[in-house]
Short mmCIF file of C-alpha atoms and ligand atoms in Angstrom, two decimals:
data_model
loop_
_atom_site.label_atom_id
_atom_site.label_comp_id
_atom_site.label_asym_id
_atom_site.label_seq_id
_atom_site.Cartn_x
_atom_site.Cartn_y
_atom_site.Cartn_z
CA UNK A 1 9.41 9.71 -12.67
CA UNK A 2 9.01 8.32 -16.37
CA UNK A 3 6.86 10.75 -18.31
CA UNK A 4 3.88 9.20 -19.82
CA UNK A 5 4.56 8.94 -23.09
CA UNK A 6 8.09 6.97 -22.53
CA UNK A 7 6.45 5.11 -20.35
CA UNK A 8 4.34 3.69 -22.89
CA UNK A 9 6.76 3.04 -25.19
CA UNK A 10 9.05 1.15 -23.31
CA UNK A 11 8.52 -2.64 -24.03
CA UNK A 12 7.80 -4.79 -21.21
CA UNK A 13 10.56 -5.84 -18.84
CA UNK A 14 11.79 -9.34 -20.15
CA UNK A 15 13.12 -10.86 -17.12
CA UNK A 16 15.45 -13.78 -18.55
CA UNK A 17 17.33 -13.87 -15.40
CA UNK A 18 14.34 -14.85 -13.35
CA UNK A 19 14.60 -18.47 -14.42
CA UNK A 20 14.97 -20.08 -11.12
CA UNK A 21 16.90 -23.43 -10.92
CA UNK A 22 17.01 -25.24 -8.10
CA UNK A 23 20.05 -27.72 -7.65
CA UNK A 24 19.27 -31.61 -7.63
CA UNK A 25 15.55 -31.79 -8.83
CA UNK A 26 16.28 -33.62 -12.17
CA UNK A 27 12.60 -35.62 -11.97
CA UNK A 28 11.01 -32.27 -12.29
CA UNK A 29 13.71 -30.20 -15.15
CA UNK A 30 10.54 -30.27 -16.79
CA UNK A 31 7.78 -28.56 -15.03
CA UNK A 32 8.00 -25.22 -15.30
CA UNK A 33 5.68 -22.62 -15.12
CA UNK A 34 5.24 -19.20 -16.80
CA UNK A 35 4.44 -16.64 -14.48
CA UNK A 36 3.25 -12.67 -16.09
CA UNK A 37 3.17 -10.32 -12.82
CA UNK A 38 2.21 -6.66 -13.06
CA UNK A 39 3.77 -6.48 -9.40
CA UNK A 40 7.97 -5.24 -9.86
CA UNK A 41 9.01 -6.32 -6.30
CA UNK A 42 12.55 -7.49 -6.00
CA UNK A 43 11.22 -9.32 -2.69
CA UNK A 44 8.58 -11.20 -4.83
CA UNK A 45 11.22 -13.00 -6.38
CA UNK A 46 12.89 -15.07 -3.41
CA UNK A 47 9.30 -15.82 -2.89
CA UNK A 48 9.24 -17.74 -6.54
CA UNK A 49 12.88 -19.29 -5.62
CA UNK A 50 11.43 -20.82 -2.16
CA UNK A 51 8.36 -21.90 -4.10
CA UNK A 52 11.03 -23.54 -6.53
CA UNK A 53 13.46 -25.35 -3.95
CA UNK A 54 10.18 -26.60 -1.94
CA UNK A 55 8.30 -28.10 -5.17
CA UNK A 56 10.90 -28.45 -7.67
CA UNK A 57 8.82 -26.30 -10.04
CA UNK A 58 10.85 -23.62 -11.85
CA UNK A 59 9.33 -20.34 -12.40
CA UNK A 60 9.65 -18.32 -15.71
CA UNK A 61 8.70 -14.60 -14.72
CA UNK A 62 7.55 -11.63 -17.09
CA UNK A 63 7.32 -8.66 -15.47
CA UNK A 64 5.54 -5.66 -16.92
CA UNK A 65 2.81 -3.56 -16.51
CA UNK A 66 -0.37 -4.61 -15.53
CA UNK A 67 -2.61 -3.67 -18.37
CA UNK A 68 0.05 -4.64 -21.31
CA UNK A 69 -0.21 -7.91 -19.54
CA UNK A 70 -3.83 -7.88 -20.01
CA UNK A 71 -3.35 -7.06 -23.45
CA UNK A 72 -0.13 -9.78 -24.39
CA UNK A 73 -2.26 -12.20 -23.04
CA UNK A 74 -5.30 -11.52 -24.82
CA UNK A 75 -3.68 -11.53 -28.13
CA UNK A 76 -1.43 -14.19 -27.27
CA UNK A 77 -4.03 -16.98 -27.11
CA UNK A 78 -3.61 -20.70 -26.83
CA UNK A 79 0.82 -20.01 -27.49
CA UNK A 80 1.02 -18.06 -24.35
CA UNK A 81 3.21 -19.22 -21.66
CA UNK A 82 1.82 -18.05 -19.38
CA UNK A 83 0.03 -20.19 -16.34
CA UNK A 84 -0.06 -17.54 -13.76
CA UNK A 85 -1.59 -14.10 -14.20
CA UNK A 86 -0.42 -11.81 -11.03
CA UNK A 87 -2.30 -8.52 -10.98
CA UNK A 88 -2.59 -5.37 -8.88
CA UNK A 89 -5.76 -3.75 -7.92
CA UNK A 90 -9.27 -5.80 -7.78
CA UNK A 91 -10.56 -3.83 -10.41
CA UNK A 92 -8.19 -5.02 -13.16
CA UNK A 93 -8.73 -8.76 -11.38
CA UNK A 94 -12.40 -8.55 -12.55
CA UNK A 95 -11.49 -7.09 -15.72
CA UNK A 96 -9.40 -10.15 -16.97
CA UNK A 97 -11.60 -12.13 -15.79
CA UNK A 98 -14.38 -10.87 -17.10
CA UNK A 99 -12.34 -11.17 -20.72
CA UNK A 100 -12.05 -15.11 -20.16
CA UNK A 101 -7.89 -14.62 -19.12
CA UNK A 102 -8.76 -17.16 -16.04
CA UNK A 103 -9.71 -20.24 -15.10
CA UNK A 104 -11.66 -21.52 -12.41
CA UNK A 105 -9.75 -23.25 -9.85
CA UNK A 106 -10.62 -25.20 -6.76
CA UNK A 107 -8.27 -25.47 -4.16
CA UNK A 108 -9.08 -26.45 -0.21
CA UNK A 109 -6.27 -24.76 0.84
CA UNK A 110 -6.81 -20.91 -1.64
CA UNK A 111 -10.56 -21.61 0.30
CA UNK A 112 -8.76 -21.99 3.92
CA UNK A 113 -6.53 -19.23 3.18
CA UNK A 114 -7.83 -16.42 0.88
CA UNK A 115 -11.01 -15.17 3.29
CA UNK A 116 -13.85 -15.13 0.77
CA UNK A 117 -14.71 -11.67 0.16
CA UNK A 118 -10.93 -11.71 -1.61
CA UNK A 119 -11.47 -14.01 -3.80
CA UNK A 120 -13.63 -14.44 -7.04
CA UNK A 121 -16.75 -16.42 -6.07
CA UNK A 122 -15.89 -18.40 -9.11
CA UNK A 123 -12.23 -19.52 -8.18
CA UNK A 124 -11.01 -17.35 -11.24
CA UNK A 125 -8.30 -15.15 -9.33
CA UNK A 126 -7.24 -15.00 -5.31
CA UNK A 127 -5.86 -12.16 -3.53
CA UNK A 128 -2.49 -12.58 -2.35
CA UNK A 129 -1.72 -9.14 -0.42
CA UNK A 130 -3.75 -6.41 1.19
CA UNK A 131 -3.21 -2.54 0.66
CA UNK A 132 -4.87 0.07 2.22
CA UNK A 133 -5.46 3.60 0.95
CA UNK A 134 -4.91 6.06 3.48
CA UNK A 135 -5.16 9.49 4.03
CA UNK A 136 -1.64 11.17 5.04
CA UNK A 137 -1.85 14.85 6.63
CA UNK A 138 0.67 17.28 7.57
CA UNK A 139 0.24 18.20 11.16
CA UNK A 140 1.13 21.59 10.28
CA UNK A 141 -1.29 22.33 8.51
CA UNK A 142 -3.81 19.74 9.13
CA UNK A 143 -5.07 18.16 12.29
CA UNK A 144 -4.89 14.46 12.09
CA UNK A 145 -7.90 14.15 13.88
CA UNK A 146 -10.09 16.12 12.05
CA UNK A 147 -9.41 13.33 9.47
CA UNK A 148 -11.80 10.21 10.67
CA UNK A 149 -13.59 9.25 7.64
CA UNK A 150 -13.13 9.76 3.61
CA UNK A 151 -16.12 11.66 3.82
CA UNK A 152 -14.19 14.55 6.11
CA UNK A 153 -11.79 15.26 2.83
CA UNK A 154 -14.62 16.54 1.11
CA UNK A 155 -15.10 19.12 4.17
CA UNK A 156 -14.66 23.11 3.48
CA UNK A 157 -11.97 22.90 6.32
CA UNK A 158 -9.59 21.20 3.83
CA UNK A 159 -10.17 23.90 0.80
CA UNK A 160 -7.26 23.81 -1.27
CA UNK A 161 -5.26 22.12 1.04
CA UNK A 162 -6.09 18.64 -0.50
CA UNK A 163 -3.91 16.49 -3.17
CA UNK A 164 -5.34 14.09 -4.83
CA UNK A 165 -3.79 11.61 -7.90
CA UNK A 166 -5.52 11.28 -11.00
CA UNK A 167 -8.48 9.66 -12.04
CA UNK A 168 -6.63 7.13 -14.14
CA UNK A 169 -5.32 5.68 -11.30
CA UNK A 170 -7.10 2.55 -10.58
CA UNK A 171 -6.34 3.33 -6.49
CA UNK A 172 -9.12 5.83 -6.94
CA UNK A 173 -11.24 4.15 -9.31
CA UNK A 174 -11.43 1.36 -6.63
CA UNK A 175 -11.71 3.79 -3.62
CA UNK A 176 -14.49 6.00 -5.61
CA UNK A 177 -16.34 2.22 -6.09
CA UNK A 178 -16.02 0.97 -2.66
CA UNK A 179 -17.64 4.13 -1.76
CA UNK A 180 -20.05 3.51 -4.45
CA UNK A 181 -21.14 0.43 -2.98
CA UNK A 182 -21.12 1.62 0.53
CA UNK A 183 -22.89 5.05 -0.01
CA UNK A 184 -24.87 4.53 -2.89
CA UNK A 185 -24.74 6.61 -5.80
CA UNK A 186 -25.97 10.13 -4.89
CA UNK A 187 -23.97 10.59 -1.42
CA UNK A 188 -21.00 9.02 -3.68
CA UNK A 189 -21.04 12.13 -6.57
CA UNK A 190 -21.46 14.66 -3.77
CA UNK A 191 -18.59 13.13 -2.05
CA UNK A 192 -16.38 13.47 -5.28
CA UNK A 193 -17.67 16.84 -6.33
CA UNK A 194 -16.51 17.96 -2.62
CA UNK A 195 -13.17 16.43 -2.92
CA UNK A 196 -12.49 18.20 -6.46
CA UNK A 197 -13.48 21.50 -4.54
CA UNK A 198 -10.75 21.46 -2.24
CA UNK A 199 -8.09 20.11 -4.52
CA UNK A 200 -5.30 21.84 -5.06
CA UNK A 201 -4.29 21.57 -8.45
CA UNK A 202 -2.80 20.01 -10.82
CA UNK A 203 -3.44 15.99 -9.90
CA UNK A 204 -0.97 14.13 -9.01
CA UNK A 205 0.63 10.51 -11.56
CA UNK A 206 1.30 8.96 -8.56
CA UNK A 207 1.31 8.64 -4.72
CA UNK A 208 5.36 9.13 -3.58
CA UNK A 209 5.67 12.68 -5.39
CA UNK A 210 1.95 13.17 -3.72
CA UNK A 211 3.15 11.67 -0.49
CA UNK A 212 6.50 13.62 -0.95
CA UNK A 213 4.19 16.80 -1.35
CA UNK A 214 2.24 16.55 1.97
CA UNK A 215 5.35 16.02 3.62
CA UNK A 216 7.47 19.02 2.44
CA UNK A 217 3.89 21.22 3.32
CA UNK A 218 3.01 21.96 -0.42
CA UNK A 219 -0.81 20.06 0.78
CA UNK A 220 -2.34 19.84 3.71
CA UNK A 221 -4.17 16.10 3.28
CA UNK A 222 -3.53 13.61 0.96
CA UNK A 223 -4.23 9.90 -0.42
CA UNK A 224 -2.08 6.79 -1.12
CA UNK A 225 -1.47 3.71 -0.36
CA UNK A 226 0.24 3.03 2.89
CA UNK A 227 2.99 0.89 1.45
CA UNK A 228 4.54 4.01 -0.24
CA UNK A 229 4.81 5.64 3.31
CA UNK A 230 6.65 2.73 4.49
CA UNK A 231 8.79 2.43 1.70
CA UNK A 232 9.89 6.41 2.05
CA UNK A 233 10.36 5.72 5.91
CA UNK A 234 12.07 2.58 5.08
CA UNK A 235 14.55 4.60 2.60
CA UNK A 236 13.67 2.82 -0.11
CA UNK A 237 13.48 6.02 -2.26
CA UNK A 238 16.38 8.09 -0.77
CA UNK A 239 17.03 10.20 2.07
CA UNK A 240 15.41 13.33 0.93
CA UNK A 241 11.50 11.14 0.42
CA UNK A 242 12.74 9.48 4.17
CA UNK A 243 12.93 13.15 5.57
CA UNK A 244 9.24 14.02 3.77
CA UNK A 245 7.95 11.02 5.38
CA UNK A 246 8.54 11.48 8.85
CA UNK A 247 6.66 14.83 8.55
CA UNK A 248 3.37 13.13 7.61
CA UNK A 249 1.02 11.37 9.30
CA UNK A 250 -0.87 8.28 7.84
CA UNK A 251 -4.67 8.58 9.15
CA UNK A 252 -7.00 5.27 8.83
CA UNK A 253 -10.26 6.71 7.74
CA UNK A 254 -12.98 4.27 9.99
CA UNK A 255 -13.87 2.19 8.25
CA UNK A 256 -10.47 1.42 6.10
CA UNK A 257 -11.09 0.83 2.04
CA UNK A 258 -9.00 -2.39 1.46
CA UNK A 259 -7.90 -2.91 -2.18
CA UNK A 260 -5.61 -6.15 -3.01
CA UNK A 261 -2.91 -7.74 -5.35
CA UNK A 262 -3.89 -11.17 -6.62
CA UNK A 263 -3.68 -13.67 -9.05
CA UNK A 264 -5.14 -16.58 -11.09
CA UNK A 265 -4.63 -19.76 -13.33
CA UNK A 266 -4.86 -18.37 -16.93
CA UNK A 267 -7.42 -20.31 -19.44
CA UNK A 268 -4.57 -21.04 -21.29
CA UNK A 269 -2.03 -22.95 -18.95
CA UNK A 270 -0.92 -26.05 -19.89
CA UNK A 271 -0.12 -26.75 -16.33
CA UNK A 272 -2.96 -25.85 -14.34
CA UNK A 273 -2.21 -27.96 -11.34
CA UNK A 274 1.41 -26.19 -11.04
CA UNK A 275 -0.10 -22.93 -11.07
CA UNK A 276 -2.66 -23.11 -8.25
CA UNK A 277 0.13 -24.98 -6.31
CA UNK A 278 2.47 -21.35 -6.61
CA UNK A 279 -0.88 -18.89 -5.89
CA UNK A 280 -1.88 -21.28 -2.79
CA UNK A 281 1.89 -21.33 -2.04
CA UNK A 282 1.73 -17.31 -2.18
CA UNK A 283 -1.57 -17.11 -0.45
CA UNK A 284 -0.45 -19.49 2.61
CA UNK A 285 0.51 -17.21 5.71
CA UNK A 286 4.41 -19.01 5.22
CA UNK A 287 4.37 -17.25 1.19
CA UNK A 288 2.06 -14.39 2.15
CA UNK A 289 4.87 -13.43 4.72
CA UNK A 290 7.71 -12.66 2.26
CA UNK A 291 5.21 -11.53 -0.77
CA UNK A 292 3.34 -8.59 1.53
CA UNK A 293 5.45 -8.03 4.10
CA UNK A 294 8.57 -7.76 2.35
CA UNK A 295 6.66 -5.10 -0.11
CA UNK A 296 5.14 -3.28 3.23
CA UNK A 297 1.87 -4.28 2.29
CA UNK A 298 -0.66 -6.57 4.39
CA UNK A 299 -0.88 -10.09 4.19
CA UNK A 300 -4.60 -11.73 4.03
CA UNK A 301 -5.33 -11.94 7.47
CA UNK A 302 -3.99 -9.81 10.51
CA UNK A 303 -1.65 -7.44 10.25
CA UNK A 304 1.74 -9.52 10.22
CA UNK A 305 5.13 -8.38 11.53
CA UNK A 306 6.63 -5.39 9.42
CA UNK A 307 7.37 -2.84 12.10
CA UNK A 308 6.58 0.27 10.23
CA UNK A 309 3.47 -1.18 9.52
CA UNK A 310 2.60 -1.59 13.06
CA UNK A 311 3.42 2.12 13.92
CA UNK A 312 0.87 3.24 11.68
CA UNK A 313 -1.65 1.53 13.87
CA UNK A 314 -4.66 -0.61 13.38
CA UNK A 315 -6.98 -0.18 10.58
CA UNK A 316 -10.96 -1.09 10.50
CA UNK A 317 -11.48 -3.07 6.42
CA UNK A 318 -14.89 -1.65 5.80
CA UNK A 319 -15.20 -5.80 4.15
CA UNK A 320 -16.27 -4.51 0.72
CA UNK A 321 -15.89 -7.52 -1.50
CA UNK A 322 -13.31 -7.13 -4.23
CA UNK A 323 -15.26 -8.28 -6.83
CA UNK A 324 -17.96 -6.25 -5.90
CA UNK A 325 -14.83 -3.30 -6.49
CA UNK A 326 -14.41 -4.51 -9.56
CA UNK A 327 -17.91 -4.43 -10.93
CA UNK A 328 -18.51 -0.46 -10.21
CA UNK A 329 -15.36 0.92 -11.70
CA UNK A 330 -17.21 1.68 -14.24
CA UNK A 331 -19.78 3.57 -12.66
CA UNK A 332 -16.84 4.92 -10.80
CA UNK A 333 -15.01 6.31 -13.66
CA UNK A 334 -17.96 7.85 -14.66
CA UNK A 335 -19.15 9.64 -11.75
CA UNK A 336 -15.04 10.52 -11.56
CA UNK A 337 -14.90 11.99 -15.21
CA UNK A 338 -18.42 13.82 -14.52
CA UNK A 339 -16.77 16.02 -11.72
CA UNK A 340 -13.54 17.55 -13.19
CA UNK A 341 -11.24 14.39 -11.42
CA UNK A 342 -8.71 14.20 -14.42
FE1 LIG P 1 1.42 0.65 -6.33
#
């Protein structure tokens, strides 16, 4: 894990490498588009070199993190090259777009494909993937089926036995909105108020070493997103985060909060029409396939085919809008900062 303040200082990952050529396309050497993703998945690439050998449009990628996008972008301007803005979370989705980063698009197919409560109801970004924060308990010390709602985490039964990330995760933020908008206001600060009761302190940076913590017994209940669970069962992060896993269990509270990855055509693009080509590529259940599946999250619709995915079991979306996410973070943050979540 990269301590904060490193990780603030270390400039964005320049991908040079991740200009894709595809052999024999001469017509099209010159359409090219500039693509700045806040997602880091190896898998997202082959994804960008299939949308290249189908279309003959070459894809320059900048990875880095999501909010330094935000910001290059901003102060970039009319020289950015950048025609594709690919963010994680809905609540930094709204944010750009409520700075002006997007434009709208109209597409038949991002309308046949992206179901509408994922998607801005002005065309300005699309989800591409579906994530679901879960609660993971240790059986041990937790019975999985005392867990069947987020409300239940704020019960005395789970008095310093819960883990919880901080508040500057935008996970929560969202989670604390959807409830937000779900429970209204009141139910919503008791809610948080309970869950800082039972936490057992410090918060957590981020969900594996929280994940990895609920496993090895150190807390009883925890929350992340499911893909992390998948990835540690998966191996992705070593043996040791493998063996943590299988001691968890991932609960779906009823009904499931839903958050999303997405993207949209920037304001600035100079080739619009190339850029809502790659999202709807992305979006379409062939590109959704390798982008969410291949990163153990959920494409748009269904559940798809990873197999550790379908051990966890089915999910309920509670079908709280992402934009509608992205308009209480505020209020979220507030409510958050109000109740000793740091
Ligand atoms: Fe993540």
């Amino acid at each position: 894990m990269i301590p904060p303040a490193i990780r603030r200082s270390l400039p964005l990952l320049a991908l040079a490498g991740a200009l894709l050529l595809p052999a024999g396309c001469s017509a099209n050497r010159n359409r090219e588009i500039g693509v700045y993703s806040g997602r880091h998945y190896n898998t997202d690439k082959e994804l960008y070199a299939r949308f290249t050998e189908r279309t003959g449009i070459r894809v320059r990628l900048l990875e880095g993190k999501d909010d330094a996008l935000i910001e290059r972008l901003r102060s970039e301007g009319k020289t950015s090259p950048a025609d594709v803005l690919v963010l994680v979370d809905a609540a930094r989705l709204d944010r750009a777009a409520g700075m002006g980063l997007f434009r709208p698009t109209r597409s038949a197919e991002l309308e046949r494909d992206v179901p509408a409560h994922l998607r801005d109801p002005q065309g300005r970004w699309f989800a591409l993937t579906r994530r679901v924060r879960a609660v993971v308990v240790n059986p041990k010390l937790v019975p999985p089926a005392s867990i069947r709602t987020y409300a239940d985490l704020a019960g005395p039964a789970l008095k310093g036995k819960l883990c919880l990330r901080n508040s500057r995760s935008v996970y929560n933020q969202s989670l604390v909105a959807d409830q937000l908008i779900q429970r209204g206001e009141a139910a919503t600060r008791q809610w948080v108020e309970g869950l800082v009761a039972n936490t057992r302190q410090p918060f957590f940076t981020s969900d594996i070493p929280l994940a990895r913590a609920v496993g090895d017994g150190t807390c009883g209940a925890g929350l992340v997103n499911t893909y992390y669970v998948a990835r540690m069962l998966a191996g992705g992060s070593g043996a040791a985060d493998q063996a943590a896993a299988r001691q968890l269990r991932v609960v779906f509270p009823e009904p499931a909060h839903v958050n999303i990855s997405g993207a949209g055509v920037t304001a600035v693009s100079r080739h619009p029409q190339e850029a809502a080509q790659l999202i709807a590529f992305l979006a379409s259940p062939g590109g959704g396939r390798g982008y969410a599946e291949a990163n153990n999250e959920y494409p748009l619709k269904g559940a798809g085919g990873n197999p550790i995915l379908r051990d966890f079991g089915p999910f309920t979306a509670d079908g709280v809008s992402a934009a509608q996410m992205g308009a209480a973070n505020r209020q979220a943050v507030s409510l958050m900062q109000a109740a000793g979540w740091n």
